[in-house]
XYZ file of C-alpha atoms in Angstrom:
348
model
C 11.498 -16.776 37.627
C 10.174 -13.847 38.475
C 10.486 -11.478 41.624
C 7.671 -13.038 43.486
C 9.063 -16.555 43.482
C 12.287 -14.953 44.275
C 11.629 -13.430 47.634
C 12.028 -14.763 51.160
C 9.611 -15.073 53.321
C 9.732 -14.631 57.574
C 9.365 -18.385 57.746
C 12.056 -18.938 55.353
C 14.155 -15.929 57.249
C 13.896 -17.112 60.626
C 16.467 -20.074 60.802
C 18.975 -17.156 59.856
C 18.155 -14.434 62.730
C 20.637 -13.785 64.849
C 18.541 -11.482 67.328
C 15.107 -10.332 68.165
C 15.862 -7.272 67.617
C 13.088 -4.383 68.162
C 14.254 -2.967 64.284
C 13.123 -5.838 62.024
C 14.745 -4.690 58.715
C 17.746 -4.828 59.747
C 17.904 -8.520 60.818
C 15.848 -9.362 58.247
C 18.819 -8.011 55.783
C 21.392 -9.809 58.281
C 19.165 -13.189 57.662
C 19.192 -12.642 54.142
C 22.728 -12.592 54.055
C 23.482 -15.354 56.467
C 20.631 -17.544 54.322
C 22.591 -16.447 50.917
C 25.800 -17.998 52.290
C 24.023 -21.301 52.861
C 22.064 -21.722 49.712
C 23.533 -19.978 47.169
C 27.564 -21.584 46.425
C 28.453 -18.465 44.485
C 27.966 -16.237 47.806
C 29.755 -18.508 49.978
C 32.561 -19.033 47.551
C 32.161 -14.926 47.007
C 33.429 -14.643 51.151
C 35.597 -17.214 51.390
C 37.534 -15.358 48.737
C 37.022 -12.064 50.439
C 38.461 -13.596 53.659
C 41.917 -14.576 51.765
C 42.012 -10.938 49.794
C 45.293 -9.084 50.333
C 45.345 -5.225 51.437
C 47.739 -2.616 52.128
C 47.567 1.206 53.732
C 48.987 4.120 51.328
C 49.251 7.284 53.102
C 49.549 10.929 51.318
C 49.870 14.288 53.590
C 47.497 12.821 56.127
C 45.241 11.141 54.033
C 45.342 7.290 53.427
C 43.672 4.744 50.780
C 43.638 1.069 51.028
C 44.278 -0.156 48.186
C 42.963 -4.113 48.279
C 43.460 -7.322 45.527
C 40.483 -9.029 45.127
C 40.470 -11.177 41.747
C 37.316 -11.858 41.943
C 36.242 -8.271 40.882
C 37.903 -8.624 37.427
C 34.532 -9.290 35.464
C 33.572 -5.955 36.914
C 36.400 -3.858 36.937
C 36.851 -5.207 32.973
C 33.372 -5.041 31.810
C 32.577 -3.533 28.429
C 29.598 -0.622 28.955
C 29.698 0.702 25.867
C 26.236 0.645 23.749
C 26.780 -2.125 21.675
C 28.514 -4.578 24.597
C 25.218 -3.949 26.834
C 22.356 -4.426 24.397
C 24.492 -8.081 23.348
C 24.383 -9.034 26.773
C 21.225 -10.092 29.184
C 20.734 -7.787 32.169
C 21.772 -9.596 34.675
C 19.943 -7.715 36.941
C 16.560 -8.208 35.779
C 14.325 -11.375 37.548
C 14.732 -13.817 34.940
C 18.419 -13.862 34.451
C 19.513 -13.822 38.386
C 20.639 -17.632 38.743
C 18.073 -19.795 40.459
C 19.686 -19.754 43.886
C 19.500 -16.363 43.794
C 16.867 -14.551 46.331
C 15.843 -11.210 47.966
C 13.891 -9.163 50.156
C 11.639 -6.805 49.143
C 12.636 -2.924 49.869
C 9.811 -0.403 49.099
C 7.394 -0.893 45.798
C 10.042 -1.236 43.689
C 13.202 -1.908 44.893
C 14.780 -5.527 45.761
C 17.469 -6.362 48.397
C 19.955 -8.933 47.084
C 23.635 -9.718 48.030
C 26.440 -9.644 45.867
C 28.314 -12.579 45.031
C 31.586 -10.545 44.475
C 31.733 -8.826 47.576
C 34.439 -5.929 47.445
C 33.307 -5.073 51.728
C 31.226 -7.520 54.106
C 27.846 -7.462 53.968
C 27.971 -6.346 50.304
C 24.295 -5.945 48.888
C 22.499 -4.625 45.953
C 19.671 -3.103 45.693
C 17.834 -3.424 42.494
C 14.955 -1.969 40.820
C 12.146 -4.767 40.098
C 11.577 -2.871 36.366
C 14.546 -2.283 33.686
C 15.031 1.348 34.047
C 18.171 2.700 33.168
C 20.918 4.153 35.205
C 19.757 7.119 36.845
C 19.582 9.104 39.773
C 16.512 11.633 39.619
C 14.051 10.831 41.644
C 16.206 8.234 43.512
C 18.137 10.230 46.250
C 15.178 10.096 48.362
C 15.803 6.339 48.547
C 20.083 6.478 48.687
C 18.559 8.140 52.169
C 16.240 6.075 53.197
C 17.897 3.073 53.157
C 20.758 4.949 54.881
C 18.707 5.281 56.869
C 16.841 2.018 57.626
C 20.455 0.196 57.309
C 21.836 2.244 60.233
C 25.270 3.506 61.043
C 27.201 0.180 60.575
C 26.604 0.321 56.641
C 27.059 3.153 54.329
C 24.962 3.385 50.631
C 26.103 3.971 47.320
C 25.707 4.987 43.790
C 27.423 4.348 40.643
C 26.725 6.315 37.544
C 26.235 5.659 34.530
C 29.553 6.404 33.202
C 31.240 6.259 36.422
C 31.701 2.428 37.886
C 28.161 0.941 37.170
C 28.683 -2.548 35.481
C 24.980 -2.526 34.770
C 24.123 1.378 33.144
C 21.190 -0.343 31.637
C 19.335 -1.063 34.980
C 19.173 0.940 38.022
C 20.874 -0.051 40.972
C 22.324 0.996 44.365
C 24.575 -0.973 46.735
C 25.022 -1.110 50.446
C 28.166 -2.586 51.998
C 29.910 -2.459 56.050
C 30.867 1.143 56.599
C 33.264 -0.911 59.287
C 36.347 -0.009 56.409
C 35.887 3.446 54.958
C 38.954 6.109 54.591
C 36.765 8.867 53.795
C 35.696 8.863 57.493
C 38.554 9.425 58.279
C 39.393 12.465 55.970
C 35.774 14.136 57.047
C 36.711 13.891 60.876
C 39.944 14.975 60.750
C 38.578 17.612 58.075
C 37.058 20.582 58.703
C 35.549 23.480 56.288
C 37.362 25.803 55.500
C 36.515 29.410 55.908
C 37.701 30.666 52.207
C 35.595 28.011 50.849
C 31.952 28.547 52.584
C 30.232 31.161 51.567
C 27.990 33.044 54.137
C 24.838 31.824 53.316
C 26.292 27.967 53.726
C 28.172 28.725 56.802
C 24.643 30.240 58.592
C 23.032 26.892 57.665
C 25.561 24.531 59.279
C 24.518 26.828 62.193
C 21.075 25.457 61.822
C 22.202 21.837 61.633
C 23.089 21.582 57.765
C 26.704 21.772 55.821
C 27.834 21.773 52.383
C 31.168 22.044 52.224
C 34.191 21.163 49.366
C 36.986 18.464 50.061
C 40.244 18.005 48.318
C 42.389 15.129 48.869
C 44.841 12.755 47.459
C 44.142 14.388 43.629
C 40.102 13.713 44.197
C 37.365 16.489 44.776
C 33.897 15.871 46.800
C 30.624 17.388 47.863
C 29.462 16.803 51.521
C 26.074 17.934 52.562
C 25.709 17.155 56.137
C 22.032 17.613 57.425
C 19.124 15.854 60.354
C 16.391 16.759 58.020
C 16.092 14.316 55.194
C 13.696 16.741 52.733
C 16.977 19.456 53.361
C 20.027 17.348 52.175
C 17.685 16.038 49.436
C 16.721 19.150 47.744
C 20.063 20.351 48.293
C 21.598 17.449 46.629
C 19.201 17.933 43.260
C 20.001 21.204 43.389
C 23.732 20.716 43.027
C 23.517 17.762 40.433
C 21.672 20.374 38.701
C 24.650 22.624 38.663
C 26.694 20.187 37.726
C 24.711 18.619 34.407
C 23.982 22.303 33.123
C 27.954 22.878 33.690
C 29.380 19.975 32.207
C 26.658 19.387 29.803
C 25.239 16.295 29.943
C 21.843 15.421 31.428
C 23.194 13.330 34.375
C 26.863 14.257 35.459
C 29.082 11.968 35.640
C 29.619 11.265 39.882
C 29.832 8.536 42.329
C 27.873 9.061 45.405
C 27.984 7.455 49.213
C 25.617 8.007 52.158
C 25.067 7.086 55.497
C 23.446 7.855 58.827
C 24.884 8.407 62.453
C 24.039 9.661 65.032
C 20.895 11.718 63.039
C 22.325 13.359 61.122
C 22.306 12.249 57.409
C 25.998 12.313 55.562
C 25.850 12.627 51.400
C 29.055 12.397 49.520
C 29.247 13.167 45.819
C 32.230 12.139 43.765
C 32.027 14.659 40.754
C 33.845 12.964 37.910
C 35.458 13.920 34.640
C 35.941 10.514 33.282
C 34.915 7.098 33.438
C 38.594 5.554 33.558
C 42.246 6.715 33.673
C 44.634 6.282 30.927
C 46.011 3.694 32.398
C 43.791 1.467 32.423
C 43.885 1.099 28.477
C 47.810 1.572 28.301
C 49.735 -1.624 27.756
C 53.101 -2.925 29.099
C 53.856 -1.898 31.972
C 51.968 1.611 31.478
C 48.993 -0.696 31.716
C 46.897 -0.944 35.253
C 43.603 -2.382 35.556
C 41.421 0.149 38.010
C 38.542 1.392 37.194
C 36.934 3.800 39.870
C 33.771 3.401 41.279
C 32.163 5.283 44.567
C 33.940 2.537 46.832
C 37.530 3.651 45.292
C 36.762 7.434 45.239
C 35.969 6.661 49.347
C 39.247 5.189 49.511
C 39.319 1.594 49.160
C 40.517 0.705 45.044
C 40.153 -2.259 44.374
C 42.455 -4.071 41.692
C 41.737 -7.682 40.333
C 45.758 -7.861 39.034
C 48.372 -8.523 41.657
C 51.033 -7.127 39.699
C 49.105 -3.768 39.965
C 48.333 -4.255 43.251
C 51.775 -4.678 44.272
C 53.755 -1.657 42.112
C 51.067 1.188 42.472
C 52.212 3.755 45.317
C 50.922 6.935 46.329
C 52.004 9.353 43.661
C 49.812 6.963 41.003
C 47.158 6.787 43.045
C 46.562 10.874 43.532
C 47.572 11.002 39.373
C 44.905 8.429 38.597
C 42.026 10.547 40.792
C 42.715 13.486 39.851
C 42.455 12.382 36.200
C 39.011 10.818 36.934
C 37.918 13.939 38.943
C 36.165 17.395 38.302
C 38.703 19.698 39.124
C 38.082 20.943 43.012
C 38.569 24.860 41.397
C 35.832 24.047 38.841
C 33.628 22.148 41.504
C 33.860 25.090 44.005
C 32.943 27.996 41.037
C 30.164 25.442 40.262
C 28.714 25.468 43.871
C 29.536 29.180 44.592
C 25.993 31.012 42.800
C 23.968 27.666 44.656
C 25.269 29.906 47.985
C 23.377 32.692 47.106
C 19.946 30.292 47.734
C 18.785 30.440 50.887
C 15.840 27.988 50.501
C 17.013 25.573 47.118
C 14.248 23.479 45.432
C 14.609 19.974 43.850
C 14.204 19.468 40.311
């Protein structure tokens, strides 16, 4: 099947709006959820489960995870992305291998809306390229904003790379889930920059309506650009994953990313990353804990298929296992500290 025959069309929508509302995408995503749920069992078996998943609330000197068990997420959290693993498997994110129930929405030229049957957050979609192109963001931050954009403040975006939480390295992908549940808010409002951190040249631009600013929390280090204009935060964005591939080496860096948009004024979060998964993750015994880190666990919500991880892993494992997964906030900052100097940075 390919993607024609797998879209929805407005007649096929319309049983499944819930409003007239004067921003058609939107509902038109809400209707392609609420149609998923009815036709597709895997999707409604994916919520009911995501209904019944347990959660609890670790806090560490004012910052707090939540740290949820959802078994359903074990394929993921397990699955083999090595070379050899991917190229024996079919991409299960290319038209002809999504199962027949299965259908989307169409999102620009070349993207495709479709929801996830193992939700880890409500309203958890994925948006999919229509070709097999690998894993990559160049050229794609200008649409981790745009559907920020178009999806509004109640969702946030996000980005796996690569090496860093994507399931599918082989095919590029970003997903969009309810920003209803997201720590990292929390951390960024209660968070401000901090003088010995900005450099002049960055703190004049917040003046103008644009940020860039460091965070370290809970053994994890991030990049915030904060900006209205949508052309700013972009170039600014390739500008620092250029910083970071020519200082780690490697033609994409390894990094998680999340956006979102309130209030008009774009938010980009990048998770700079130093591995792929903790040790513990291949330990056995009881040094053994199944979490592998994606951008929804680096924004504060790890998710862990085994509830005997679920249950023993407290705060002091949690800040080990990001900081072993992180960029180092000290490296991060002397990476971003010549990018300063630019008044006016260009994309790649």
């Amino acid at each position: 099947m390919n993607w024609h025959a797998r879209m929805l069309n407005a007649d096929e929508l319309k049983p499944y709006q819930k409003s007239q509302s004067e921003y058609g995408f939107r509902d038109d995503v809400v209707a392609l959820i609420e149609h998923q749920k009815e036709n597709w069992s895997a999707l409604g078996e994916g919520y009911a489960a995501l209904s019944q998943i347990e959660t609890r609330r670790i806090e560490s000197d004012g910052s707090s995870v939540v740290v949820q068990h959802n078994p359903r997420r074990v394929r993921s959290t397990a699955a083999a992305v090595d070379r050899a693993s991917i190229e024996a498997r079919k991409c299960f994110l290319c038209a002809d291998h999504l199962p027949a129930e299965e259908k989307g929405i169409a999102y620009d030229e070349n993207l495709v809306i479709l929801c996830n049957p193992f939700p880890v957050l409500d309203n958890h979609l994925v948006i999919t390229h229509k070709n097999h192109v690998e894993q990559k963001i160049d050229g794609h931050i200008e649409d981790l904003l745009a559907l920020a954009f178009d999806l509004g403040e109640a969702f946030f975006v996000l980005y796996n790379g690569a090496e860093c939480g994507a399931s599918a390295p082989d095919h590029f992908h970003l997903q969009a889930c309810s920003r209803k549940l997201l720590p990292i808010d929390e951390v960024l409002k209660n968070t401000e920059p901090s003088a010995d951190i900005d450099c002049d040249v960055c703190e004049d631009l917040a003046r103008r309506d644009f940020e860039l600013f460091t965070l370290g929390d809970f053994g994890r280090s991030a990049i915030v650009f904060r900006a209205a204009s949508r052309i700013e935060i972009t170039n600014w964005a390739y500008q620092v994953i250029q910083a970071l591939a020519a200082a780690t080496g490697k033609p994409e860096p390894m990094m998680n990313l999340i956006a979102y948009f309130e209030r008009g004024i774009f938010t980009l979060i990048l998770f700079p990353r130093a591995r792929h998964r903790p040790a513990c993750f291949y330990g056995e015994g009881e040094a053994r804990m199944m979490i592998s880190p994606g951008a929804v666990d680096m924004a504060g919500i790890l998710v862990m298929p085994e509830q005997a991880h679920y249950e023993k892993i407290d705060a002091g494992q949690i800040e080990a296992i990001f900081k072993e997964v992180s960029l180092p906030i000290e490296q991060v900052e002397e990476i971003l500290e010549p990018l300063c100097a630019i008044q006016t940075p260009v994309g790649f």
